[in-house]
């Protein structure tokens, strides 16, 4: 059935949410007794609400996700990045389900069987049901196809791929609906009041023009402002919440990149020279077969026109040599190569064509019926019926069916191989049946440009790669460095003595997938978080063609930064506060006698400046940058009133509003209300999970495992 094929084709979509479904099956195996640190890290990957979550149960989720990803890709292995993405997604889904299920239970929030059935088969089915079972002609659910699928899927065995996909999809719909109910409850309790709406409208629509003078902090020399240790500690104590930090590490590391030696280069060059005679001797029509069996780069059997080769010398050879001639060896992209002219043709430079696409379900019966339809349509076209009219009535290619199936002009290589060859090796007026992965095409060649010379060149490549001896020599260098310079002091001295060049990576987080420039280096992150400050890696770490020895420069644990780490920033802030107090005192003395902004400026020998069209919501003030205190004061003042001294970001200000443009009391507040409602809804969707995770006291021990 088409629905089954859609499920197979959209497996990637289901991978995103597989953790949600799996959680429902194995929730009972997650939780172990004990709480908090008593539950401990032993055999647990996390602690949520005081209960440990076993690594084995979490690994089963990952295994299932990986298996599904492999099925979807048709492969037996996944690359490191995909594996890391699956782990991250599985973690997020698992924690969310653990946290939310507790809330659902407290609220008694459930989804009945009737409600789930309605989301699948009711008048307004879930969008996923629409995606898989929509009738392309009507845009509505094909009820017959859906009913047939639901009946057939119940008869499938438990391990059947289609049944597994359906269970995932059904559970996703169930979980999503539950989450929607929960978020709706939260949103109903958070709405914009009339007062908030009015205030938002005023913030957006009230603007002022004002004059100001400023005494900048930079006018007071730092050396004249003393800051004591007591003042630093008092500020630190009062502002600890501003100095929170995540767990992170600073590291330095030395990399030995394994590159081929001269002997390795000679070895690759010798190989290509040795096979040249054999490559020359094989028939031209067998060139690609030989290259496929022996080349380090899979050859592509593609037609090229003059000028399309990046290598100018190869291009000249390809369009001047005879079939069977060999060019090279030549060196390109770290490979020694030979190129054989396998085929010369004279074909259209471009083709103008139309097509009718017919699609079928993955059954022999459906294919046979579609082929009969294709034969019938072709006979009608051959008999003089309008191709365009038949395309509009029958083609499933929505991009051009309305235009009679017209594809316009296209170059060779723009279409899939079978479609391409039928157009470029046919002749104008031909109507053909072509079979591709998209279905059965009825193709009509409307026009062809003039023929041009095209060639196919089979390339045989040998990569210059490091030998085992070369690789071992780099490993030995790295091992010797790690063994000799095995403390922080020795490591730093080696760098100072230019024994090696170290690179730095600061603020490395526990969830980092690796180090920039070193592929698949998650284990380096693990090492950095499992060892102490000052540690040098005891063993050489290997990543593809690189060997690494690393040093942990600094360890930061989650919590409040030590005062030593923020001492400079605190000192600058305390000094600024002291400067502000001095400058405010000077200004207040003058303000006591001043009548307007100009008299203040005259008394202090300052220049009056102005700012126009300033709003409460303005990101910054022209020529001043970010000054929120000044903005707030300007909006609140009435025209003509002289402000008190205002402590700002860059200095102390006095301002006087020239004029104010405020909205009327009868203004329409609907846009402001809509904005606030959307803002609150977003805060619910994102903020609720953040708060719930904090309340659940989630402890993350993934670094212990991967």
XYZ file of C-alpha atoms in Angstrom:
706
model
C 0.000 0.000 0.000
C 1.082 3.585 -0.584
C 0.550 4.325 3.097
C 3.019 1.616 4.056
C 5.559 2.963 1.602
C 5.039 6.472 3.017
C 5.752 5.138 6.468
C 8.944 3.575 5.188
C 10.008 6.701 3.309
C 9.304 8.930 6.302
C 11.160 6.825 8.827
C 13.513 9.756 9.349
C 10.640 11.810 10.726
C 9.761 9.063 13.161
C 13.347 8.749 14.348
C 12.998 12.223 15.843
C 10.365 11.030 18.265
C 11.214 7.384 18.760
C 12.360 8.068 22.301
C 8.833 9.141 23.152
C 7.410 5.808 22.045
C 10.083 3.647 23.587
C 9.677 5.391 26.900
C 6.123 4.131 27.126
C 7.285 0.536 26.780
C 10.130 0.478 29.295
C 9.315 3.163 31.856
C 9.032 0.571 34.578
C 12.641 -0.458 34.104
C 14.043 3.064 34.471
C 13.540 3.761 38.107
C 15.633 2.383 40.937
C 15.233 2.995 44.632
C 17.011 5.718 46.536
C 17.207 9.429 46.088
C 19.642 12.177 45.142
C 23.230 11.328 45.835
C 22.089 8.200 47.701
C 20.918 6.835 44.377
C 24.362 7.833 43.231
C 26.092 7.605 39.910
C 26.653 3.880 40.155
C 25.023 2.243 37.101
C 22.845 5.339 36.642
C 22.945 7.769 33.767
C 20.749 10.316 35.553
C 18.745 11.103 38.642
C 15.304 12.693 38.209
C 13.060 13.606 41.117
C 15.457 11.750 43.387
C 15.229 8.469 41.481
C 18.042 6.911 39.511
C 17.689 6.090 35.821
C 19.729 3.068 34.792
C 22.188 3.293 31.948
C 21.033 -0.058 30.531
C 17.447 1.141 30.083
C 18.592 4.345 28.416
C 20.929 2.377 26.155
C 17.980 0.297 24.948
C 16.287 3.483 23.746
C 19.437 4.471 21.892
C 19.815 0.991 20.368
C 16.252 1.111 19.052
C 16.735 4.594 17.612
C 19.982 3.575 15.957
C 18.375 0.468 14.458
C 15.577 2.574 13.026
C 18.076 5.078 11.624
C 19.989 2.252 9.946
C 16.779 0.904 8.401
C 15.862 4.333 7.132
C 19.306 4.850 5.589
C 19.720 1.295 4.349
C 23.083 1.017 6.107
C 24.676 -1.148 8.777
C 26.564 1.642 10.554
C 26.075 5.273 11.563
C 28.634 8.051 11.572
C 29.730 9.617 14.841
C 27.700 12.799 14.368
C 24.451 10.905 13.758
C 25.110 8.701 16.779
C 25.678 11.753 18.958
C 22.500 13.404 17.652
C 20.493 10.275 18.467
C 21.909 10.158 21.993
C 21.104 13.815 22.566
C 17.576 13.466 21.228
C 16.924 10.312 23.249
C 18.099 12.081 26.394
C 15.841 15.096 25.845
C 12.804 12.919 25.165
C 13.481 10.658 28.137
C 13.886 13.499 30.639
C 10.839 15.302 29.283
C 8.705 12.181 29.600
C 9.885 11.437 33.133
C 9.222 14.991 34.256
C 5.894 15.448 32.484
C 4.448 12.056 33.395
C 4.761 13.038 37.048
C 2.797 16.224 36.343
C 0.186 14.321 34.323
C -0.311 11.897 37.199
C -0.760 14.701 39.741
C -3.342 16.383 37.505
C -5.087 13.175 36.500
C -4.497 14.121 32.875
C -5.198 11.245 30.461
C -6.153 10.486 26.873
C -9.064 8.091 26.442
C -9.198 5.372 23.825
C -12.073 7.183 22.148
C -10.048 10.397 21.975
C -7.074 8.598 20.433
C -9.348 6.867 17.929
C -10.831 10.238 16.985
C -7.354 11.693 16.362
C -6.653 8.801 13.982
C -10.019 8.202 12.306
C -12.220 11.173 13.236
C -13.371 14.160 11.212
C -10.193 16.138 11.965
C -7.374 13.593 12.114
C -3.867 14.354 13.319
C -1.558 15.988 10.711
C 0.560 12.822 10.591
C -2.488 10.841 9.491
C -3.102 13.475 6.822
C 0.501 13.195 5.699
C 0.435 9.432 5.254
C -3.145 8.850 4.096
C -4.165 11.981 2.179
C -5.772 11.599 -1.235
C -3.625 13.779 -3.557
C -6.666 14.588 -5.704
C -8.883 15.888 -2.896
C -6.390 16.797 -0.171
C -8.582 14.900 2.307
C -7.956 11.638 4.133
C -8.494 8.557 2.004
C -10.817 6.790 4.436
C -10.736 3.528 2.518
C -6.940 3.401 2.514
C -6.759 4.310 6.215
C -9.343 1.701 7.198
C -7.629 -0.963 5.123
C -4.269 -0.158 6.654
C -5.581 -0.246 10.231
C -7.162 -3.639 9.595
C -4.041 -5.063 7.979
C -1.566 -3.679 10.520
C -3.337 -5.483 13.352
C -2.685 -8.788 11.594
C 1.052 -8.175 11.212
C 3.533 -9.873 13.506
C 5.028 -7.889 16.378
C 8.426 -7.347 14.760
C 7.102 -6.317 11.366
C 8.623 -3.026 10.211
C 5.300 -1.448 9.237
C 3.751 -2.426 12.561
C 6.703 -1.008 14.490
C 6.421 2.266 12.574
C 2.695 2.440 13.228
C 3.128 1.871 16.963
C 5.682 4.688 17.053
C 3.342 6.976 15.150
C 0.357 6.121 17.330
C 2.325 6.663 20.528
C 3.662 9.958 19.213
C 0.119 11.188 18.575
C -0.858 10.073 22.079
C 2.063 11.826 23.783
C 1.738 14.987 21.709
C -1.947 15.290 22.579
C -1.175 14.878 26.271
C 1.471 17.592 26.098
C -0.946 19.881 24.258
C -3.525 19.461 27.013
C -0.946 20.258 29.678
C 0.324 23.347 27.878
C -3.246 24.507 27.292
C -3.902 24.322 31.032
C -0.840 26.469 31.660
C -1.680 28.976 28.933
C -5.210 29.443 30.227
C -3.730 30.617 33.510
C -1.386 33.088 31.864
C -2.965 35.880 29.830
C -2.535 39.574 29.152
C -4.562 41.805 31.482
C -6.034 45.110 30.341
C -3.411 46.987 32.330
C -0.548 45.005 30.786
C -1.979 45.499 27.321
C -2.293 49.243 27.813
C 1.236 49.476 29.198
C 2.640 47.498 26.264
C 0.846 49.788 23.823
C 2.250 52.863 25.556
C 5.767 51.414 25.579
C 5.592 50.826 21.847
C 3.965 54.093 20.856
C 5.250 56.733 23.291
C 8.299 58.580 21.983
C 10.269 61.534 23.334
C 12.831 64.044 22.154
C 15.107 65.267 24.910
C 18.236 67.290 25.645
C 20.888 65.949 27.971
C 24.337 66.494 29.423
C 26.638 63.696 30.553
C 29.599 63.369 32.905
C 31.338 60.205 31.734
C 32.985 57.751 34.114
C 36.105 57.831 31.962
C 36.640 61.463 33.052
C 37.636 60.190 36.503
C 41.062 58.539 36.564
C 40.956 54.954 37.869
C 44.029 55.559 39.997
C 42.114 58.100 42.082
C 39.463 55.554 43.115
C 40.617 52.980 45.650
C 38.669 49.707 46.019
C 39.189 47.653 49.177
C 38.983 43.871 49.601
C 36.034 44.378 51.915
C 34.135 46.278 49.225
C 34.881 43.542 46.699
C 33.600 40.840 49.035
C 30.477 42.815 49.912
C 29.634 43.328 46.240
C 30.308 39.662 45.486
C 28.051 38.551 48.334
C 25.233 40.847 47.233
C 25.419 39.843 43.558
C 26.163 36.109 43.673
C 23.243 35.319 41.393
C 24.982 37.289 38.647
C 28.019 35.011 38.786
C 26.445 31.633 38.159
C 28.326 29.341 35.824
C 27.905 26.034 34.070
C 30.302 23.167 34.421
C 33.156 23.731 31.960
C 36.853 23.153 31.292
C 39.769 24.996 29.715
C 42.246 22.712 27.998
C 45.410 22.934 25.962
C 46.416 20.183 23.604
C 49.132 19.225 21.153
C 48.168 17.563 17.873
C 50.350 15.354 15.702
C 48.634 15.123 12.325
C 49.712 12.028 10.439
C 50.729 12.981 6.894
C 52.276 10.752 4.229
C 56.057 10.556 4.081
C 58.076 10.891 0.908
C 58.272 7.102 0.811
C 54.480 6.943 0.932
C 54.269 9.367 -1.998
C 56.754 7.288 -4.004
C 54.819 4.106 -3.217
C 51.536 5.528 -4.550
C 53.258 6.923 -7.634
C 54.924 3.570 -8.323
C 51.559 1.789 -8.124
C 49.902 4.083 -10.662
C 52.858 3.694 -13.041
C 52.760 -0.085 -12.667
C 49.080 -0.358 -13.674
C 49.225 2.131 -16.533
C 50.089 -0.497 -19.117
C 47.249 -2.757 -18.027
C 44.799 0.166 -17.989
C 45.854 1.089 -21.537
C 45.414 -2.463 -22.780
C 41.819 -3.062 -21.717
C 39.059 -2.220 -24.237
C 37.628 1.282 -23.904
C 34.151 -0.081 -23.169
C 35.536 -1.892 -20.086
C 37.323 1.169 -18.680
C 34.754 2.031 -16.024
C 34.471 -1.569 -14.874
C 38.254 -1.741 -14.396
C 38.359 1.616 -12.605
C 35.512 0.609 -10.287
C 37.426 -2.487 -9.235
C 40.798 -0.799 -8.706
C 40.392 2.941 -8.032
C 40.417 4.601 -4.610
C 37.741 6.981 -5.953
C 34.595 5.475 -7.472
C 34.400 6.648 -11.105
C 31.267 8.367 -12.424
C 30.083 7.431 -15.904
C 29.033 10.923 -16.947
C 29.124 12.806 -20.236
C 31.215 15.994 -20.251
C 31.212 18.822 -22.763
C 34.266 20.861 -23.660
C 35.311 23.084 -20.752
C 33.519 21.169 -17.997
C 36.652 19.502 -16.626
C 38.306 21.484 -13.822
C 41.711 20.215 -14.956
C 42.590 22.167 -18.113
C 45.163 19.607 -19.336
C 42.691 16.760 -18.835
C 40.044 18.746 -20.721
C 42.430 19.296 -23.645
C 43.292 15.580 -23.731
C 39.641 14.459 -23.548
C 38.636 16.540 -26.583
C 41.670 15.830 -28.761
C 42.509 12.161 -28.079
C 41.032 8.996 -29.547
C 38.874 6.505 -27.678
C 41.079 4.232 -25.600
C 43.899 6.767 -25.126
C 45.200 7.247 -21.559
C 46.304 10.521 -19.971
C 48.685 10.689 -17.015
C 49.790 9.912 -14.440
C 48.956 13.285 -12.916
C 48.644 14.397 -9.284
C 45.384 15.944 -8.063
C 43.696 16.229 -4.654
C 46.238 13.972 -2.936
C 45.784 11.243 -5.571
C 47.898 9.997 -8.466
C 45.529 9.506 -11.386
C 45.185 8.039 -14.858
C 42.353 9.064 -17.181
C 41.134 6.968 -20.106
C 38.915 8.284 -22.875
C 36.175 5.661 -22.714
C 33.509 7.045 -25.054
C 32.968 9.861 -27.561
C 29.427 10.862 -28.579
C 27.684 13.708 -30.376
C 24.568 14.526 -28.408
C 22.245 17.495 -27.818
C 23.631 20.167 -25.534
C 20.173 20.506 -23.942
C 16.681 19.070 -24.318
C 13.146 20.420 -23.943
C 10.725 17.755 -22.740
C 7.389 17.083 -21.059
C 6.307 14.148 -18.941
C 3.352 12.473 -17.276
C 4.285 10.875 -13.956
C 2.278 7.850 -12.824
C 2.888 6.434 -9.361
C 2.034 3.051 -7.907
C 1.952 1.301 -4.561
C 4.668 -1.200 -3.708
C 2.757 -4.252 -4.914
C 2.957 -6.183 -8.180
C -0.758 -5.693 -8.762
C -0.495 -1.918 -8.428
C 2.561 -1.820 -10.701
C 0.826 -3.894 -13.385
C -2.263 -1.660 -13.294
C -0.142 1.491 -13.551
C 1.837 0.053 -16.462
C -1.421 -0.734 -18.286
C -2.523 2.873 -17.719
C 0.829 4.128 -19.042
C 0.483 1.955 -22.164
C -3.051 3.239 -22.729
C -2.024 6.882 -22.376
C 0.917 6.378 -24.736
C -1.404 4.882 -27.356
C -3.694 7.891 -27.026
C -0.728 10.247 -27.479
C 0.575 8.256 -30.448
C -2.947 8.474 -31.885
C -2.955 12.267 -31.720
C -4.446 13.054 -28.312
C -3.180 16.160 -26.544
C -0.178 15.327 -24.360
C -0.723 18.476 -22.282
C -4.384 17.656 -21.602
C -3.558 14.100 -20.558
C -0.758 15.410 -18.311
C -3.111 17.824 -16.563
C -5.584 14.992 -15.938
C -3.190 12.197 -14.961
C 0.279 13.391 -13.913
C 1.204 13.134 -10.232
C 4.019 15.675 -10.616
C 2.265 18.679 -9.085
C 5.141 20.992 -10.022
C 4.286 20.888 -13.735
C 1.054 18.924 -14.260
C -0.934 22.172 -14.581
C 1.485 23.264 -17.340
C 0.844 20.092 -19.297
C 3.894 18.338 -17.874
C 6.285 20.873 -19.434
C 9.776 20.568 -17.920
C 11.330 23.281 -20.059
C 14.938 23.107 -21.216
C 17.504 21.185 -19.148
C 21.141 20.180 -19.439
C 22.462 16.649 -19.287
C 22.835 15.388 -15.739
C 19.963 17.420 -14.279
C 17.569 14.452 -14.379
C 17.933 10.943 -12.957
C 19.931 8.597 -15.194
C 17.143 6.690 -16.973
C 15.147 9.860 -17.634
C 18.277 11.708 -18.760
C 19.360 9.000 -21.216
C 15.910 8.677 -22.786
C 15.953 12.408 -23.576
C 19.536 12.847 -24.751
C 19.862 9.587 -26.678
C 16.416 9.901 -28.284
C 15.185 12.266 -30.978
C 12.693 15.115 -31.170
C 9.110 13.854 -31.207
C 9.838 10.593 -29.403
C 7.309 9.479 -26.789
C 8.734 6.873 -24.420
C 7.933 5.021 -21.226
C 10.684 5.492 -18.645
C 10.911 3.727 -15.280
C 12.577 5.531 -12.362
C 12.422 5.515 -8.565
C 9.641 8.108 -8.824
C 7.306 5.916 -10.888
C 6.497 5.427 -14.559
C 7.063 8.441 -16.812
C 5.566 9.038 -20.225
C 8.236 11.285 -21.723
C 7.890 13.405 -24.840
C 10.939 15.059 -26.385
C 9.704 18.445 -27.594
C 12.983 19.861 -28.903
C 16.735 19.306 -28.865
C 19.539 21.818 -29.286
C 22.354 21.207 -31.747
C 24.592 18.229 -31.158
C 27.919 18.828 -29.452
C 30.856 16.563 -28.743
C 30.599 14.813 -25.388
C 33.037 12.451 -23.755
C 33.124 9.930 -20.945
C 36.425 9.628 -19.094
C 37.238 6.792 -16.694
C 39.591 7.932 -13.934
C 41.784 5.514 -12.001
C 43.036 7.046 -8.738
C 45.513 6.004 -6.055
C 45.398 7.964 -2.802
C 48.638 8.998 -1.157
C 48.044 7.718 2.360
C 50.362 7.223 5.324
C 51.802 3.751 5.670
C 51.729 1.824 8.941
C 55.377 2.763 9.467
C 54.596 6.459 9.005
C 51.604 6.260 11.328
C 53.686 4.506 13.972
C 56.366 7.180 13.830
C 53.814 9.892 14.696
C 52.324 7.771 17.455
C 55.806 7.307 18.914
C 56.422 11.066 18.901
C 53.125 11.716 20.686
C 53.742 8.927 23.202
C 57.234 10.189 24.026
C 55.915 13.725 24.530
C 53.155 12.531 26.858
C 55.534 10.362 28.857
C 58.209 13.036 29.314
C 56.031 16.144 29.785
C 53.452 14.509 32.043
C 52.741 17.352 34.486
C 51.331 20.821 33.963
C 54.694 22.423 34.732
C 56.571 20.149 32.319
C 53.900 20.534 29.636
C 54.082 24.326 29.825
C 57.879 24.260 29.796
C 57.853 22.093 26.673
C 55.615 24.603 24.918
C 57.841 27.445 26.093
C 60.915 25.592 24.784
C 59.121 25.048 21.461
C 59.150 21.275 21.790
C 55.592 21.394 20.412
C 52.820 23.852 19.553
C 49.775 23.811 21.832
C 46.261 24.888 20.939
C 43.668 26.104 23.442
C 39.975 25.368 23.869
C 38.285 27.345 26.620
C 34.859 26.925 28.186
C 34.481 23.365 26.966
C 31.026 22.175 28.073
C 30.052 18.699 29.202
C 27.661 18.220 26.282
C 30.149 19.255 23.581
C 30.393 16.655 20.825
C 34.102 17.310 20.436
C 36.852 19.818 19.745
C 36.728 22.039 16.675
C 39.194 20.752 14.103
C 39.373 17.238 15.573
C 36.624 15.003 14.213
C 34.905 12.456 16.457
C 36.699 13.750 19.559
C 33.947 13.222 22.135
C 36.328 11.019 24.171
C 38.596 14.052 24.654
C 35.641 15.885 26.238
C 35.002 12.875 28.478
C 38.637 12.813 29.564
C 38.544 16.535 30.401
C 35.536 16.071 32.690
C 36.773 12.900 34.359
C 40.122 14.282 35.464
C 41.447 17.022 37.720
C 42.845 20.449 36.963
C 46.486 20.180 35.936
C 46.159 16.625 34.586
C 48.018 15.618 31.428
C 46.521 12.740 29.425
C 48.308 9.535 30.390
C 47.680 7.906 27.063
C 47.762 9.294 23.553
C 44.285 9.922 22.169
C 43.729 8.933 18.546
C 41.247 10.623 16.200
C 41.269 9.604 12.538
C 44.638 10.898 11.322
C 45.543 12.800 14.493
C 47.225 11.937 17.791
C 46.546 14.204 20.781
C 48.099 14.840 24.192
C 46.084 17.253 26.365
C 46.354 19.290 29.567
C 43.448 20.462 31.750
C 44.182 24.117 32.433
C 41.109 24.996 34.473
C 38.143 23.222 36.023
C 34.878 25.065 36.602
C 32.119 23.327 38.500
C 28.451 24.273 38.238
C 27.425 26.931 40.723
C 28.739 30.379 41.626
C 32.065 31.475 40.201
C 34.811 31.876 42.814
C 35.530 35.484 43.667
C 39.033 35.115 42.216
C 37.543 34.448 38.767
C 35.373 37.580 38.809
C 37.554 39.872 40.894
C 38.536 42.106 37.982
C 34.912 42.562 36.855
C 33.779 43.309 40.406
C 36.555 45.824 40.878
C 35.513 47.645 37.705
C 31.865 47.721 38.803
C 32.621 48.948 42.335
C 34.942 51.594 40.942
C 32.205 52.691 38.531
C 29.739 52.986 41.410
C 32.197 55.159 43.320
C 32.757 57.339 40.270
C 29.001 57.645 39.856
C 28.637 58.814 43.455
C 31.278 61.523 42.928
C 29.802 62.700 39.638
C 26.244 62.677 40.997
C 27.338 64.833 43.934
C 28.853 67.384 41.537
C 25.713 67.431 39.409
C 23.320 67.641 42.356
C 25.124 70.736 43.656
C 24.500 72.440 40.329
C 20.942 71.109 39.982
C 19.962 72.757 43.246
C 20.385 76.169 41.577
C 19.568 75.310 37.928
C 16.353 76.115 36.101
C 16.930 74.263 32.827
C 19.373 71.945 31.061
C 21.332 74.808 29.507
C 22.078 76.391 32.890
C 23.412 73.022 34.109
C 25.639 72.769 31.048
C 26.920 76.314 31.483
C 27.778 75.758 35.132
C 29.754 72.591 34.337
C 31.190 73.796 31.024
C 29.444 70.950 29.186
C 27.694 70.812 25.833
C 23.965 70.127 25.607
C 23.252 67.196 23.303
C 19.953 65.832 22.071
C 18.312 62.490 21.381
C 15.236 62.091 19.192
C 12.439 59.544 18.832
C 13.471 57.534 21.888
C 11.022 54.859 23.009
C 10.928 52.566 26.009
C 11.439 49.634 23.628
C 14.364 51.200 21.751
C 17.366 48.902 21.640
C 19.756 51.817 22.061
C 20.017 55.597 21.937
C 21.822 57.216 19.043
C 25.421 58.182 19.935
C 25.013 56.722 23.446
C 24.453 53.012 22.913
C 22.534 50.975 25.481
C 21.277 53.215 28.292
C 18.087 51.668 29.752
C 18.047 53.910 32.849
C 18.133 56.996 30.657
C 15.350 55.661 28.408
C 13.086 54.898 31.375
C 13.664 58.337 32.900
C 13.004 60.133 29.619
C 9.698 58.318 29.048
C 8.484 59.023 32.599
C 9.327 62.759 32.624
C 6.929 65.456 31.506
C 8.138 68.035 28.948
C 10.122 70.913 30.449
C 10.893 69.133 33.725
C 14.584 68.885 34.645
C 15.558 65.386 35.744
C 17.713 64.519 38.760
C 21.166 63.043 38.169
C 20.714 59.628 36.513
C 23.322 56.916 36.909
C 23.707 55.249 33.505
C 25.888 52.654 31.831
C 28.582 55.029 30.585
C 28.162 58.058 32.812
C 25.845 60.192 34.926
C 23.182 62.151 33.024
C 20.808 65.048 33.449
C 18.058 65.390 30.874
C 15.119 67.596 29.967
C 12.319 66.386 27.683
C 11.504 68.777 24.846
C 8.346 67.062 23.659
C 6.513 63.797 24.064
C 4.267 61.964 21.601
C 1.898 59.647 23.507
C -1.005 57.518 22.203
C -4.575 58.477 22.988
C -6.573 56.772 25.722
C -9.033 55.442 23.107
C -6.309 53.656 21.117
C -6.827 50.157 19.717
C -4.850 47.736 21.913
C -5.583 44.551 19.932
C -2.122 44.213 18.358
C -0.452 44.668 21.756
C -2.757 42.090 23.315
C -2.012 39.606 20.512
C 1.709 40.181 20.958
C 1.548 39.554 24.710
C -0.622 36.466 24.262
C 1.868 35.013 21.764
C 4.744 35.900 24.063
C 3.100 34.173 27.027
C 2.333 31.105 24.911
C 5.989 30.871 23.890
C 7.072 31.226 27.503
C 4.753 28.388 28.476
C 6.048 26.064 25.761
C 9.707 26.693 26.538
C 9.782 28.018 30.068
C 7.573 25.367 31.656
C 9.961 22.542 30.760
C 12.939 24.556 31.955
C 11.322 25.166 35.335
C 10.065 21.585 35.665
C 13.545 20.251 34.943
C 14.993 22.517 37.623
C 12.355 21.410 40.137
C 13.026 17.781 39.258
C 16.685 18.259 40.156
C 17.929 16.496 37.027
C 21.451 15.148 37.511
C 23.215 14.323 34.260
C 25.836 11.546 34.336
C 26.112 10.946 30.588
C 29.753 11.958 30.666
C 30.482 8.736 32.582
C 29.376 6.662 29.610
C 29.850 8.608 26.386
